[in-house]
Short mmCIF file of C-alpha atoms in Angstrom, two decimals:
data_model
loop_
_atom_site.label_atom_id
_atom_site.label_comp_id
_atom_site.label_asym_id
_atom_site.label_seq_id
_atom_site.Cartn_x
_atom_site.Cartn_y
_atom_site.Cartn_z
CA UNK A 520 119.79 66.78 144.28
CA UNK A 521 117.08 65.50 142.09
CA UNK A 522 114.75 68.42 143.33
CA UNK A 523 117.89 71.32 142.01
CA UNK A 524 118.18 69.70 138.83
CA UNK A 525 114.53 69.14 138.56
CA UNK A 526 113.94 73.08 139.25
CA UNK A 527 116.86 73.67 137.04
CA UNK A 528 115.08 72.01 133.94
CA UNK A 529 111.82 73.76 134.80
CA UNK A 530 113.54 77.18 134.60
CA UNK A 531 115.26 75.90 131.25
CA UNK A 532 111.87 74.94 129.88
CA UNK A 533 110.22 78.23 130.87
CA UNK A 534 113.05 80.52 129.81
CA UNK A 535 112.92 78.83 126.32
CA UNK A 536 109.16 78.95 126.11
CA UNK A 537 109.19 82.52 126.69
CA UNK A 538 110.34 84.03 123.32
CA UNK A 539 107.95 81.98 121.45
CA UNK A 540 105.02 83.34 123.77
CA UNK A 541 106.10 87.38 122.51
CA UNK A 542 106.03 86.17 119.07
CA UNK A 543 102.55 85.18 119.80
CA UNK A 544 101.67 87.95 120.94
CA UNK A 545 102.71 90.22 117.63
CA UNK A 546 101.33 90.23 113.79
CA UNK A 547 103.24 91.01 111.29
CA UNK A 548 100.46 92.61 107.72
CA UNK A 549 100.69 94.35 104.80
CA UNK A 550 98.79 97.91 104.33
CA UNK A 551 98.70 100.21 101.18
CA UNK A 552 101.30 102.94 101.11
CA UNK A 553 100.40 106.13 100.86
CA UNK A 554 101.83 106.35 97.70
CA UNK A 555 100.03 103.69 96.28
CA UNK A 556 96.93 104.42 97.60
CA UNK A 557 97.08 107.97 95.41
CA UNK A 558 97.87 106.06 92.41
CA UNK A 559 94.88 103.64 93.19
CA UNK A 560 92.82 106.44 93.70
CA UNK A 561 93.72 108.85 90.72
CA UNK A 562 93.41 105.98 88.15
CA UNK A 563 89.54 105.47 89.58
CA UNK A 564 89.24 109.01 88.99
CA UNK A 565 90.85 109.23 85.70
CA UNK A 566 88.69 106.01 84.35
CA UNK A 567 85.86 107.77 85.31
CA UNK A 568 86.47 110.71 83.55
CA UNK A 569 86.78 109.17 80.50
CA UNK A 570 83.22 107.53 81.08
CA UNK A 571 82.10 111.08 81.66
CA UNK A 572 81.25 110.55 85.47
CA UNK A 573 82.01 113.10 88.26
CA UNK A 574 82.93 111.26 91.04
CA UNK A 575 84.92 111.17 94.57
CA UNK A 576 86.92 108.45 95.21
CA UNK A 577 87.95 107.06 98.84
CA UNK A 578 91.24 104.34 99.41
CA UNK A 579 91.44 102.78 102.88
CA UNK A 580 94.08 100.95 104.79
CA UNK A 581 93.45 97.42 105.64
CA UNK A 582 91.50 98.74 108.78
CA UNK A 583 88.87 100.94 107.33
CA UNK A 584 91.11 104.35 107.33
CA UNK A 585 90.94 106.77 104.89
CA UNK A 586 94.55 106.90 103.29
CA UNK A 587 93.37 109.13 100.14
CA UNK A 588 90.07 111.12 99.54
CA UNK A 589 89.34 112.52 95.55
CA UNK A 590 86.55 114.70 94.57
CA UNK A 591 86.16 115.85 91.04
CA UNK A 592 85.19 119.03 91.22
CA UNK A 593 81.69 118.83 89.65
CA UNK A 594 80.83 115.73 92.09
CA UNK A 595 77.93 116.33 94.44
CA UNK A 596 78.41 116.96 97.38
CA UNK A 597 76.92 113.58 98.98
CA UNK A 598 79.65 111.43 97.16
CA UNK A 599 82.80 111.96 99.32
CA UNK A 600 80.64 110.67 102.73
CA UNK A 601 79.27 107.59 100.19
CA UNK A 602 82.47 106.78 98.72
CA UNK A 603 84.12 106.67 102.26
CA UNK A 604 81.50 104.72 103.86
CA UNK A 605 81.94 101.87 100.93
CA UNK A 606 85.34 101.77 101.29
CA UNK A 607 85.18 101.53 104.95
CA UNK A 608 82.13 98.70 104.38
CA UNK A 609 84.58 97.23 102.34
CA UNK A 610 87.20 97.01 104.28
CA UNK A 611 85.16 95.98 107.51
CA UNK A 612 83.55 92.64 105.99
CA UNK A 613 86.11 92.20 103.70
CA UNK A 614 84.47 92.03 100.67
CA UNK A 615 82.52 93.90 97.97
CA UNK A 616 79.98 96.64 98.74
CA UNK A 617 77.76 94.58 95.98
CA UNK A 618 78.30 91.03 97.47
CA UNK A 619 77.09 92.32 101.05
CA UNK A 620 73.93 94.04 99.14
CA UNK A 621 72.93 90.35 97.42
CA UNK A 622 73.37 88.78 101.06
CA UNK A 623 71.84 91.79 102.96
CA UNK A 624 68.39 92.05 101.75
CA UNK A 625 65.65 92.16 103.62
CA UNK A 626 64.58 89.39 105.35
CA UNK A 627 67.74 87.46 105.17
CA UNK A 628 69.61 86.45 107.93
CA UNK A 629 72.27 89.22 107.30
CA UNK A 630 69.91 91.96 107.01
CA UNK A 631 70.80 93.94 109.46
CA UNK A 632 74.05 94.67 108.34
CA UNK A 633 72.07 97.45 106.64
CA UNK A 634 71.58 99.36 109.91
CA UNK A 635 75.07 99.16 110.97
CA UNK A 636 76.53 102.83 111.64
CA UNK A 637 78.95 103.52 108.70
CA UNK A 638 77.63 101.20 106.84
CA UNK A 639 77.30 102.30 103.12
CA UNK A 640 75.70 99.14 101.31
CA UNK A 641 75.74 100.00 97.83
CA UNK A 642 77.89 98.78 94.63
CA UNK A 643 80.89 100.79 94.31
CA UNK A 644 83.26 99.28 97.25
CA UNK A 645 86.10 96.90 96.34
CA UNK A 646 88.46 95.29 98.38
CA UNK A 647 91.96 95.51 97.28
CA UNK A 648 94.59 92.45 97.68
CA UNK A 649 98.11 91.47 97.37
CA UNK A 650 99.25 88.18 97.62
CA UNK A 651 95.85 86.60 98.92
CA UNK A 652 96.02 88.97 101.94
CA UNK A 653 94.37 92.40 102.42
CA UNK A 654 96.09 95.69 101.97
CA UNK A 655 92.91 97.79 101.70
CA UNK A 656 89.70 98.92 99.74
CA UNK A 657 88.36 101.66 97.50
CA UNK A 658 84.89 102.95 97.30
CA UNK A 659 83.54 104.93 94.42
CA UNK A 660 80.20 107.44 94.08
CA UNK A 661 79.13 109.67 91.76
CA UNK A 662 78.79 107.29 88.85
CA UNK A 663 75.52 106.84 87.18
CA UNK A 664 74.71 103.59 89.56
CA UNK A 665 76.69 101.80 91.61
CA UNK A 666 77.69 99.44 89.14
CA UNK A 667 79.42 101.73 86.95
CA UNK A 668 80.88 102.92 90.46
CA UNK A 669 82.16 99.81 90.97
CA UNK A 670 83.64 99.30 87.60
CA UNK A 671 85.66 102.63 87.85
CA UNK A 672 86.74 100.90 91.12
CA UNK A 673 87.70 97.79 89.78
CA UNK A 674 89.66 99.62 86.93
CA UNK A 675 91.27 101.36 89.06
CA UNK A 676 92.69 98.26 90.88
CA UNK A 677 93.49 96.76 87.74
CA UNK A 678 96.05 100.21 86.78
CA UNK A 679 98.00 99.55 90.20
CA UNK A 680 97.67 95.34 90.17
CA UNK A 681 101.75 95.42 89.10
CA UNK A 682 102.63 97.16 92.22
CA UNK A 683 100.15 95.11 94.25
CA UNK A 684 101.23 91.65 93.26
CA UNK A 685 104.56 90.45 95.14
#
């Protein structure tokens, strides 16, 4: 008897400890819309053009794909590749193209993130956030330097921060 209602409460335990091991085992995150992305992406662009830059402009999902891709049409022809590859840098080490430059140099310990395939490490990728968590990135080229780049970017952000904060 004790050994049935032993293996009874064993099966109980189990059978209750199961659904919490499935939620384990899924995330729940937030991405950038499609929608939003193009509005993130076309008030970079716009900002630049009233700076006078030509530039292409690249929005990624939280993972480092390219949601939205925007040339001007007088941009060279490097800047779509650049602009991608800061986004995705930005997106991949979560944080700014021009933070992983200062910590990148070389001979620092991080140096090598320089030779990383991809890697674009250059001012002008942002990471974009909602709620403390992030939904994405945006990478600018074309600008004069990467720090106007990266202001374009940042402006950018700033037109769409209503729909980002929740």
């Amino acid at each position: 008897m004790n050994v049935r209602c032993l293996s009874v409460a064993t099966a109980l335990l189990i059978v209750s400890i199961c659904p919490l091991r499935a939620e384990e085992g899924l995330v729940a995150y937030k991405s950038l819309g499609p929608e939003l992305a193009l509005d993130l992406a076309r008030a970079a662009l716009a900002n630049c053009r009233t700076r006078g830059y030509q530039i292409a402009v690249a929005v990624d999902d939280r993972f480092g794909v390219t949601q939205v891709m925007l040339r001007d049409r007088f941009a060279g022809p490097h800047t779509p590749s650049t602009a991608a590859g800061k986004a995705w840098t930005a997106a991949s080490f979560k944080t700014s193209t021009t933070e992983l430059n200062a910590i990148s140099q070389p001979g620092m310990m991080q140096a090598g993130i320089r030779n990383l395939p991809g890697a674009v490490v250059i001012a002008g990728g942002l990471i974009v956030e909602a709620g403390g968590s992030l939904v994405g990135a945006i990478g600018v080229s074309g600008a004069p330097g990467g720090d106007a780049d990266e202001a374009c970017a940042k402006a950018g952000i700033d037109a769409v921060r209503d729909k980002l904060d929740f």
